[in-house]
Coordinates of C-alpha atoms in Angstrom, one line a residue:
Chain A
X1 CA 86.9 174.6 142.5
X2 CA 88.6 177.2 144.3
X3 CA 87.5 178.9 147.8
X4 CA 85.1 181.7 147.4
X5 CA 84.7 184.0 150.6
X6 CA 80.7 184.9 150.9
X7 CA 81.1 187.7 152.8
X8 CA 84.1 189.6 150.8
X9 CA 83.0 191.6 147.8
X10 CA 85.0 190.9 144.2
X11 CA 86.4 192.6 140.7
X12 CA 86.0 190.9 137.5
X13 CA 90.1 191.5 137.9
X14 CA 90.3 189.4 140.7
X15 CA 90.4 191.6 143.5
X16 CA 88.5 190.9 146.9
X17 CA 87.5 193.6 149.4
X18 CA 86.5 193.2 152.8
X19 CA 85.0 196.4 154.4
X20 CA 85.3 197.1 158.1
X21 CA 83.3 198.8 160.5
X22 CA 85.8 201.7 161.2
X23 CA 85.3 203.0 157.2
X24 CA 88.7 201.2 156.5
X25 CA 88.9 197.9 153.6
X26 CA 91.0 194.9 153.2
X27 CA 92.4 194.2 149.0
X28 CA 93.8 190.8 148.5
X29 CA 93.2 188.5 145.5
X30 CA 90.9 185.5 145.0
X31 CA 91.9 181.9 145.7
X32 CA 91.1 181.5 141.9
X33 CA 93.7 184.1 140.9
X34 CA 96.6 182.3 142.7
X35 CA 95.9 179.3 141.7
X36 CA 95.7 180.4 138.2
X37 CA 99.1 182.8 138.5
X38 CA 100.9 179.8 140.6
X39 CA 103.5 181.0 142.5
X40 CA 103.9 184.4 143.8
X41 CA 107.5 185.9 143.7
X42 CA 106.9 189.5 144.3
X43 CA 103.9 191.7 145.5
X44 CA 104.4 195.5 144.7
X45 CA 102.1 197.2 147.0
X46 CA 101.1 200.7 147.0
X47 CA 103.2 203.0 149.7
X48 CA 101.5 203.9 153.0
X49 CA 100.2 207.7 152.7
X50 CA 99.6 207.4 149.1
X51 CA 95.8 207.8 147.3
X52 CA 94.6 205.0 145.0
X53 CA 91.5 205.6 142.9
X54 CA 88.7 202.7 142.2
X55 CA 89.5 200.9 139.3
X56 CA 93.1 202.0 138.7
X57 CA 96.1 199.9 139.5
X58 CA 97.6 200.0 142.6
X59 CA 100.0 197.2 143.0
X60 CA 101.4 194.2 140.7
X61 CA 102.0 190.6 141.5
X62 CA 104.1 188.9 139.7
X63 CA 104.7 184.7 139.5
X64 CA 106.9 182.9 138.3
X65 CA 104.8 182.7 135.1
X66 CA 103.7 186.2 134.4
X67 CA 103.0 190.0 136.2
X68 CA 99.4 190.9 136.9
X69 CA 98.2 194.4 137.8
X70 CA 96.3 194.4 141.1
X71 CA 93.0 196.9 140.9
X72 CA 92.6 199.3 143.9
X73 CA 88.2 198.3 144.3
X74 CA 87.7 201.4 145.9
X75 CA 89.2 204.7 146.4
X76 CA 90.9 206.0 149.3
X77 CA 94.5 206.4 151.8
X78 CA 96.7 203.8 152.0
X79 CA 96.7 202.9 155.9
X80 CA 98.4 200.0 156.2
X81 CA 100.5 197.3 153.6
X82 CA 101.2 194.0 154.4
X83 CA 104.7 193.9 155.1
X84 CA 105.3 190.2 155.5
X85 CA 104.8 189.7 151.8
X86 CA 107.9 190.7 151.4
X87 CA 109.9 187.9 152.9
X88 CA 106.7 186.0 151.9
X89 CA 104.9 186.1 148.6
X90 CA 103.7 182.7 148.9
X91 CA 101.1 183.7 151.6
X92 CA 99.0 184.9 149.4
X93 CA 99.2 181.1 147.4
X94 CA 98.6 179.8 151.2
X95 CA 95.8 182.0 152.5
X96 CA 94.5 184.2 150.0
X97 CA 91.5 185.3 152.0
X98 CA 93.9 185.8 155.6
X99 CA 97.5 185.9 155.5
X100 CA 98.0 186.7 151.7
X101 CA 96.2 189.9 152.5
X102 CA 97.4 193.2 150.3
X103 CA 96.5 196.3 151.7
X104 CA 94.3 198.5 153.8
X105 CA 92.2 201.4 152.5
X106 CA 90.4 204.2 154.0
X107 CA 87.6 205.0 152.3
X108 CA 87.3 208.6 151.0
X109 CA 83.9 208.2 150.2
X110 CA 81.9 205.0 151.6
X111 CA 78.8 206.2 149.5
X112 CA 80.8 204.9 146.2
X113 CA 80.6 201.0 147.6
X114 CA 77.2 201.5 146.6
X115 CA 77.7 203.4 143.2
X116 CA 80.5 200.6 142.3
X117 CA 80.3 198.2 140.5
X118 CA 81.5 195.6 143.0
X119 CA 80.4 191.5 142.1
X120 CA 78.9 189.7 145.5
X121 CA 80.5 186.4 145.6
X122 CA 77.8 184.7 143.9
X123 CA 78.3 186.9 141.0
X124 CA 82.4 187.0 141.1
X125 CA 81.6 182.7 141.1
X126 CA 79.5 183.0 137.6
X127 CA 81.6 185.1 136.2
X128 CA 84.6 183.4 136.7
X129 CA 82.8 180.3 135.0
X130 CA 82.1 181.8 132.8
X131 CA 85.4 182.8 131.8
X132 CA 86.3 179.4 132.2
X133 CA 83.9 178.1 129.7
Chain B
X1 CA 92.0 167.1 119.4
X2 CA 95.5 167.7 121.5
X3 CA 97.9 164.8 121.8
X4 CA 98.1 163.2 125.3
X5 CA 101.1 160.7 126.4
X6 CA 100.8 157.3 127.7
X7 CA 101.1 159.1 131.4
X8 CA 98.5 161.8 130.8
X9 CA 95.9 160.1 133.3
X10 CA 99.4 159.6 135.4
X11 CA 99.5 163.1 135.5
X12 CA 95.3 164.0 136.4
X13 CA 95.5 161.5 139.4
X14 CA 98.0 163.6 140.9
X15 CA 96.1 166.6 140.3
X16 CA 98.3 168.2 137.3
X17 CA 97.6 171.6 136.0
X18 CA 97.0 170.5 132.0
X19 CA 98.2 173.1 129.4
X20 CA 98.8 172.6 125.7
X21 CA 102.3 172.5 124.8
X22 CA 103.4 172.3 121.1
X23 CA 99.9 170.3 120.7
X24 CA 100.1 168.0 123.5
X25 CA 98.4 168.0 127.0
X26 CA 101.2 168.5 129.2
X27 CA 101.3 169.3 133.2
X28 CA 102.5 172.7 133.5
X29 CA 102.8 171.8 137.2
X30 CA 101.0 169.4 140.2
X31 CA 100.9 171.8 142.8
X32 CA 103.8 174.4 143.2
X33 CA 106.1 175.0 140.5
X34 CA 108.9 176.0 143.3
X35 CA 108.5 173.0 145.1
X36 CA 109.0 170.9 142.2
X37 CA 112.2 173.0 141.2
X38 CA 113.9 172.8 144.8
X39 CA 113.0 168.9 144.6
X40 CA 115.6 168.9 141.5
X41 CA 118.1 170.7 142.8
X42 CA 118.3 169.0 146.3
X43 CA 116.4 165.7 145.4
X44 CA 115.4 164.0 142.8
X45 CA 112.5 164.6 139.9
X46 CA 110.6 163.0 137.5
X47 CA 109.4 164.5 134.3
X48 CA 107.3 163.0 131.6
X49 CA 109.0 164.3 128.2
X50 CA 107.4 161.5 125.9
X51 CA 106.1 164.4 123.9
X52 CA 109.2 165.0 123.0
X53 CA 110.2 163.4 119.2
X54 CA 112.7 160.1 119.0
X55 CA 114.0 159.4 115.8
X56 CA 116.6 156.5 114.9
X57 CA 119.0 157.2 111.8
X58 CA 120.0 153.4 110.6
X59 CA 122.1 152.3 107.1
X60 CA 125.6 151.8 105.9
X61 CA 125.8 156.0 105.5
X62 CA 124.0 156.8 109.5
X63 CA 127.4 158.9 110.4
X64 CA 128.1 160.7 107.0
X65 CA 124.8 161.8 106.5
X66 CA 124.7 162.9 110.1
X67 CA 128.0 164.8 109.9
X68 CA 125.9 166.9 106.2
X69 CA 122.5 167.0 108.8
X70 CA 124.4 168.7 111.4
X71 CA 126.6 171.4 112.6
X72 CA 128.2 169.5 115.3
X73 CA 130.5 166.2 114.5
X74 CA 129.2 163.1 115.1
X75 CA 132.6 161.7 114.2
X76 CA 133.7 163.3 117.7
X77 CA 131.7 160.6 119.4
X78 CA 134.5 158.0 120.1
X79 CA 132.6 155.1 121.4
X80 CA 129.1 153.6 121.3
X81 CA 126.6 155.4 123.8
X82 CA 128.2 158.8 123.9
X83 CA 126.1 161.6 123.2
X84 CA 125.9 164.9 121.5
X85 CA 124.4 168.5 121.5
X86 CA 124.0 170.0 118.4
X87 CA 122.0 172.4 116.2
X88 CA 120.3 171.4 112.9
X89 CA 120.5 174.5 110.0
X90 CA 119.6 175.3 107.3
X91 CA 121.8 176.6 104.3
X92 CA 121.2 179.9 105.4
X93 CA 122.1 178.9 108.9
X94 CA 118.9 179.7 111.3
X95 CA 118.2 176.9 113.4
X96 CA 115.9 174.3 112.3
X97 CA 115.9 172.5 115.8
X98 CA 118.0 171.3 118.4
X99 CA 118.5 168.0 119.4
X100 CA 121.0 165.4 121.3
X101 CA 121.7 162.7 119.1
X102 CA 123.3 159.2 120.8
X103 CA 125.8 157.1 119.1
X104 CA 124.5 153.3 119.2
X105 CA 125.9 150.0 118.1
X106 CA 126.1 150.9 113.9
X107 CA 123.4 153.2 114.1
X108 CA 122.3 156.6 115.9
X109 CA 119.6 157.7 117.8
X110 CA 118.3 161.5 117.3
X111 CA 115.8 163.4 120.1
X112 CA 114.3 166.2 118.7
X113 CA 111.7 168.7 120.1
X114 CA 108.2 168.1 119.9
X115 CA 106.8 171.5 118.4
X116 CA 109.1 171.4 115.6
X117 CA 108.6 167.3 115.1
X118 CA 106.9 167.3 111.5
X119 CA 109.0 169.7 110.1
X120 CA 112.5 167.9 111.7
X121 CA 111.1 165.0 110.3
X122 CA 110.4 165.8 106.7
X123 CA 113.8 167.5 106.5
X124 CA 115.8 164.5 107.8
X125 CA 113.8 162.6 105.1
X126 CA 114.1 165.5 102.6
X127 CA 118.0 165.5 103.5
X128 CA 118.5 161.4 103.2
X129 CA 118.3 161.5 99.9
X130 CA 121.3 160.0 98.5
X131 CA 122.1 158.2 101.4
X132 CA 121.6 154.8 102.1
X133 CA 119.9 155.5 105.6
X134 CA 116.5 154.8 107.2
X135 CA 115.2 157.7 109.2
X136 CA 112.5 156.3 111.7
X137 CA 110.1 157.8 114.2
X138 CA 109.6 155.6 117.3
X139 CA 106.3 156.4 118.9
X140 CA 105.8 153.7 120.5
X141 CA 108.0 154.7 123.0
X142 CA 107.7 156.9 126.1
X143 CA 110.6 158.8 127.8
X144 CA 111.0 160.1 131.3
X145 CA 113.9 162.4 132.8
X146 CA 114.5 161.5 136.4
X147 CA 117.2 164.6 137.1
X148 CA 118.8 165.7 140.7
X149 CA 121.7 164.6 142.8
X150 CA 119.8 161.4 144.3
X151 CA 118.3 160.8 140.5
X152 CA 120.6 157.7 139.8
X153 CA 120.8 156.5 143.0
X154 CA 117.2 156.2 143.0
X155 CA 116.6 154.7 139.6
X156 CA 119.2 152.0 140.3
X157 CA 118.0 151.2 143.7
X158 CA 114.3 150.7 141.8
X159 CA 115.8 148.6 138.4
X160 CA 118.1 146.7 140.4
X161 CA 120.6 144.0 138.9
X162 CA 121.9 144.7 135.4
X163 CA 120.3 147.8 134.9
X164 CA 121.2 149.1 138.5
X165 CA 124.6 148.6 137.4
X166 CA 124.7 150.3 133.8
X167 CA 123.2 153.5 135.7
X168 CA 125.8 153.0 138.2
X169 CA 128.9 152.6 135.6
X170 CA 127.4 155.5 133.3
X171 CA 129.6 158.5 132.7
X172 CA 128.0 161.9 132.0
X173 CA 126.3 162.4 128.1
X174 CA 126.4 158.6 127.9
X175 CA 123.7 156.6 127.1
X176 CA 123.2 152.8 126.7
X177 CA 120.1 150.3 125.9
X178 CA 119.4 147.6 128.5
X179 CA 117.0 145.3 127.0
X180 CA 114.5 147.4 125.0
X181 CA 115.3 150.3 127.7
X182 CA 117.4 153.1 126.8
X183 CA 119.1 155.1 129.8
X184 CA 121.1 158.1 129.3
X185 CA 123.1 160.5 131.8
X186 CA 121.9 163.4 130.5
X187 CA 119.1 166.5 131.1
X188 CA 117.9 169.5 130.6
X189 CA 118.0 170.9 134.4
X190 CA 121.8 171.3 135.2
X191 CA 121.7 168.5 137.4
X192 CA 123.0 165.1 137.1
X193 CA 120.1 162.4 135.8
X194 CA 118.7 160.2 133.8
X195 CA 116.5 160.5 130.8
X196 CA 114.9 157.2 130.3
X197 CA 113.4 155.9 126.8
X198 CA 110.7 152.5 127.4
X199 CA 107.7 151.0 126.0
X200 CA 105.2 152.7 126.2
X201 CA 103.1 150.0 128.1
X202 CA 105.8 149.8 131.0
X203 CA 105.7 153.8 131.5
X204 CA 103.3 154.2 133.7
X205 CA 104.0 151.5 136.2
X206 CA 107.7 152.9 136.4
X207 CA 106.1 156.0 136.6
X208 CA 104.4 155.0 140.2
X209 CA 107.2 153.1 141.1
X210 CA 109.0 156.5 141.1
X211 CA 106.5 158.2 143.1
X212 CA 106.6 155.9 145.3
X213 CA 109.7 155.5 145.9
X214 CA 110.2 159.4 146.9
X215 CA 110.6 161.1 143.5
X216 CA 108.7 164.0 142.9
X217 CA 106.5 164.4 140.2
X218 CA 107.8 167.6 138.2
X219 CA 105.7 170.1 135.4
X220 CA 107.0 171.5 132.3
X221 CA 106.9 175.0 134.7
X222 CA 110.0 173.5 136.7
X223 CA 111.6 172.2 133.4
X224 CA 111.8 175.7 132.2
X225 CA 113.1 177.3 135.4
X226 CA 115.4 174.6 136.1
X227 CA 116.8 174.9 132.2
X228 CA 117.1 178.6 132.4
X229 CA 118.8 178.4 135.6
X230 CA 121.2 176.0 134.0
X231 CA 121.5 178.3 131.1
X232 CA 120.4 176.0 128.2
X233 CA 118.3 177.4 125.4
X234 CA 114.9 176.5 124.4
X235 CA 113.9 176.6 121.0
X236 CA 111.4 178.7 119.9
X237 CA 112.2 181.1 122.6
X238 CA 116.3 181.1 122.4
X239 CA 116.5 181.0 118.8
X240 CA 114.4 179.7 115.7
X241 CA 115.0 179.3 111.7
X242 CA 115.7 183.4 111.6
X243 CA 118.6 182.9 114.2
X244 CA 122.1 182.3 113.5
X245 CA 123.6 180.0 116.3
X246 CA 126.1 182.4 116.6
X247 CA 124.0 184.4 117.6
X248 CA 122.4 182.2 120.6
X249 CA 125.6 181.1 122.1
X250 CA 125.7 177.6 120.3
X251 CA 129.2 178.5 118.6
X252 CA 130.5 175.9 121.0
X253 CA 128.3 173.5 118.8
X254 CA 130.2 173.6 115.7
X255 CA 132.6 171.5 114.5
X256 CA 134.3 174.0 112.3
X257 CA 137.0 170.7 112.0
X258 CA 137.5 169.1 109.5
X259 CA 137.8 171.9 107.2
X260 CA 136.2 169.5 104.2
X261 CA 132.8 168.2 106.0
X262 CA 130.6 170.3 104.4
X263 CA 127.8 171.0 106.9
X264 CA 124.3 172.1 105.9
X265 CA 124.5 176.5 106.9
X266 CA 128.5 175.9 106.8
X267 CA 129.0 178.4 104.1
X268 CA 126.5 181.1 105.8
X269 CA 127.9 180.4 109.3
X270 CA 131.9 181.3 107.7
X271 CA 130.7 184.2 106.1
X272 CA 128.7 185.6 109.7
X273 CA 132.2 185.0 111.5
X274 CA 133.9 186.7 108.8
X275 CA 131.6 189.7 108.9
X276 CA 131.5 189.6 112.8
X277 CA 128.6 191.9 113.3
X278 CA 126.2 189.4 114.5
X279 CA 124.2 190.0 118.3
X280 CA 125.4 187.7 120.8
X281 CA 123.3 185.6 123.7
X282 CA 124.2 187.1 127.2
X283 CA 122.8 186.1 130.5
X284 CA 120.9 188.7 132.4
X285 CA 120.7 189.2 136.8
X286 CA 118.7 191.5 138.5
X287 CA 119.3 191.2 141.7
X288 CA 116.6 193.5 143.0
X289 CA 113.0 193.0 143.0
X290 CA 110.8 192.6 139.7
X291 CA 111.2 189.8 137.2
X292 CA 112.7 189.4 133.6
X293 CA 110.2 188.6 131.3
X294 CA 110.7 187.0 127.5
X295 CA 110.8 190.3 125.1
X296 CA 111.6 192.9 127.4
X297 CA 113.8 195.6 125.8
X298 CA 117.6 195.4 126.9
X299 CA 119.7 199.1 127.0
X300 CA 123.3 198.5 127.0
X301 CA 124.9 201.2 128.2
X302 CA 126.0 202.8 124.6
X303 CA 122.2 203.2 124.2
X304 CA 121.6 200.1 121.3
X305 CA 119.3 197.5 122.1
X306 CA 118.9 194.0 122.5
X307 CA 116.0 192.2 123.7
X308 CA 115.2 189.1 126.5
X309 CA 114.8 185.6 124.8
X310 CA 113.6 184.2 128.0
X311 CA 113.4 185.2 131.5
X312 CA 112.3 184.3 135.1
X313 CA 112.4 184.2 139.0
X314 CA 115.2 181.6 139.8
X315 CA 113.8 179.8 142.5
X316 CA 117.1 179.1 143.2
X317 CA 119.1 182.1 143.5
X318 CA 116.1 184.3 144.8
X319 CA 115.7 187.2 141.9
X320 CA 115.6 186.9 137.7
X321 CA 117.5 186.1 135.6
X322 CA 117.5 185.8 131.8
X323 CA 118.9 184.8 128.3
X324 CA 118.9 188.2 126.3
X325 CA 120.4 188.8 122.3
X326 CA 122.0 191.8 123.0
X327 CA 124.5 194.0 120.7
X328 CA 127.6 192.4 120.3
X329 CA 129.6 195.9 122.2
X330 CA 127.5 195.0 125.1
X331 CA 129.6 195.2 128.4
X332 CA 129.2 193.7 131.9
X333 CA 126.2 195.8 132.9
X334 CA 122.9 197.0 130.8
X335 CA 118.9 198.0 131.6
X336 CA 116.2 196.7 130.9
X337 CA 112.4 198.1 130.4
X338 CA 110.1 196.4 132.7
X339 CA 106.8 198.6 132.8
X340 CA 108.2 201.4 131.4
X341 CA 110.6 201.6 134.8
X342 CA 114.9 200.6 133.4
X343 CA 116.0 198.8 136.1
X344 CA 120.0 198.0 136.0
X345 CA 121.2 194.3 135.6
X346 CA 124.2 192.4 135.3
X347 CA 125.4 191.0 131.9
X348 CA 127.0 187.7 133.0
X349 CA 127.7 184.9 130.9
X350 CA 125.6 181.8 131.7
X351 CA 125.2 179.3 133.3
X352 CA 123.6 180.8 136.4
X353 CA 123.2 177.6 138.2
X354 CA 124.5 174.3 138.2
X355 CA 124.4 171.2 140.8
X356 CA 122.5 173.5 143.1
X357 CA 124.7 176.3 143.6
X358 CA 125.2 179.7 142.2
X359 CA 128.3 179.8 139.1
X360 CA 127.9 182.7 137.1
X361 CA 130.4 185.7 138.2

């Protein structure tokens, strides 16, 4: 079984968010989507400056088996990309949850975390079975 | 209720990835499919292809049915134990399969893919007719390709004795039996190697002894990047029964000499090259970020269109590459549609890789 984060909030797409106290949010994907992708080549993150809207695509990942959109969860400015994934898709294989981070959001409107539908781990973990079954 | 190989629990002890491939439970990988690649090119790999079809052709009439069943000349193989890449057509020329077929002591031995197996089969029976030749599946053996530059050194320092010094003494596409072993020099990675056929009941222990001895344990994910890299086709991808070879860079593969062996697809093959209009089978480089993906749409640069056969990140060179059937005025550079972005490449002629280092130009 692959590592689920309790305190990150999921997509059914894969996605993980990890709000902050100063209104900002982490994107990365789950341990279960690298594993199922297999190794990362390329991460196409959105520019710094730019807007991304909840539930639009905002990135793509691609592996050496196949190119997969990445979600933006919530909507919001671009503040900061992860450069090193660059030089280093496979930190996102490694450390999904840390390293293999995507991007940073602030938030245009926190109230929509609530109005979202965003999976708590538990959820994002039945879900995912049930996919697999 | 898929097919599994003598290895398959091999394969779930060292934590494969299982996929179905052509009906079989295969490992797609054991970890990371890069890992395993690198291992080939700078090491040595071990992959279990006993899913993969052998079939021995024996009787007084073995070579000239062989020289009717296929486009290439099994008269070209000069001495016992040399091997040969060739396509298998039909009168209309698409591809039925490809295979390498060995020549043995008086008879031949045939390895075809394993989607295509019960169709192969039925149409070397279908073909016999009229021949005095036996055409016989052997299941009951498995078959494992140990590829990279320390591949024979490896094997032989394992076997030991005899067999030690057949793998030592064997020149490339050469194969010989040892016992009721059957080493070859040959692959499907672009490396040197061995594929090994043996009883099904000694695979698995060789199989550890391999593993154990250093030799990494490699997924039909590496296979396919390893193959591409080396710029070999794979069927079903590369070409199929609507596919001229001509038209997926296998002209090299038929012995249009003698003039008089009349081939199964000969007269369709003389009549393409006469009409000289058919697509051809490039290679495809993009050296900038993004990867080329099977069925992507290929621009040349008088606007007419070809299309990607396969494609994918070389772990090798660092960016894509692909096979693509492209128009036959297509010239050194071209586009392709990846996400509704054109993004240029280069139209090179494959192979990309071979004996780990960057060839094409």
């Amino acid at each position: 079984m692959s590592e689920i984060r309790p305190e990150l909030k999921y997509l059914i797409s894969h996605e993980w968010l990890r709000v902050e106290s100063d209104g900002t949010a982490f994107v990365g994907i789950s341990d279960h989507a690298q594993d199922a992708m297999g190794d990362l080549v390329f991460v196409e993150t959105p520019e710094v400056g730019s807007t991304v809207t909840a539930g639009e695509e905002a990135g793509v990942v691609e592996s050496v088996k196949a190119a997969s959109d990445i979600y933006a969860p919530v909507s919001g400015e671009v503040v900061a990309i992860n450069e090193d994934l660059e030089e280093n898709p496979e930190a996102v294989n490694n450390d999904p949850y840390g390293d293999g981070w995507m991007f940073q959001i602030k938030l245009s409107d926190p109230a929509e975390l609530e109005s979202l539908e965003l999976l708590s781990a538990d959820d994002y973990v039945a879900k995912v079975e049930e996919e697999e079954h | 209720m898929a097919n599994k190989t003598v290895l398959f629990d091999k394969h779930v002890e060292a934590g494969a990835k299982i996929v179905d491939f052509g009906g079989w439970d295969m490992p797609i990988n054991y970890g990371s499919q890069i890992e395993e690649h690198k291992a080939v090119r700078q090491a040595a790999g071990v992959f279990d292809v006993s899913h993969m079809t052998v079939v021995d052709v024996t009787g007084d009439d073995s070579q000239v049915y062989l020289q009717k069943l296929l486009a290439n000349d099994v008269a070209r193989l000069k001495e016992d134990g040399k091997a040969l890449y060739s396509g298998m057509l039909k009168e209309d020329g698409g591809v039925i399969d490809d295979l390498i077929v060995y020549r043995m002591p008086g008879w031949y031995r045939v390895v075809v893919n394993c989607s295509t197996r019960e169709k192969d089969l039925a149409w070397m029976v279908k073909q016999a007719e009229g021949f005095s030749v036996d055409v016989n599946e052997r299941p009951e053996f498995s078959m494992v390709a140990v590829q990279g530059p320390n591949a024979r050194e490896k094997v032989a320092e394992l076997l030991g004795g005899e067999q030690a010094e057949l793998i030592r003494d064997l020149k490339v596409f050469q194969g010989k039996e040892s016992g009721d072993w059957f080493i070859a020099r040959t692959g499907y990675t672009g490396e040197d190697g061995l594929e090994i056929v043996l009883p099904n009941d000694v695979a698995p222990a060789f199989w550890q002894q391999l593993l154990d001895a250093g030799v990494v344990a490699c997924g039909l994910g590496a296979r396919d990047t390893l193959r591409l890299e080396a710029g070999m086709n794979l069927y079903g991808s590369d070409m199929d029964e609507s596919i001229s070879p001509l038209a997926a860079g296998m002209g090299w593969t038929i012995a249009w000499e003698p003039e008089d062996r009349d081939f199964l697809g000969r007269q369709a093959l003389e009549a393409q090259k006469v009409a000289g209009d058919l697509p051809k089978l490039v290679g495809l480089v993009l050296e900038t970020r993004g990867v080329l993906r099977g069925h992507q749409k290929v621009i040349a640069e008088d606007g007419s269109e070809g299309e990607i056969t396969s494609g994918t990140f070389s772990p090798t060179l660092g960016y894509s590459i692909a096979l693509a059937r492209v128009p036959k005025s297509t010239g050194d550079t071209a586009h392709v549609e990846i996400r509704g972005k054109l993004h240029a490449v280069k139209v090179v002629r494959p192979p990309f890789v071979r004996n780990g280092e960057r060839v094409y130009k």
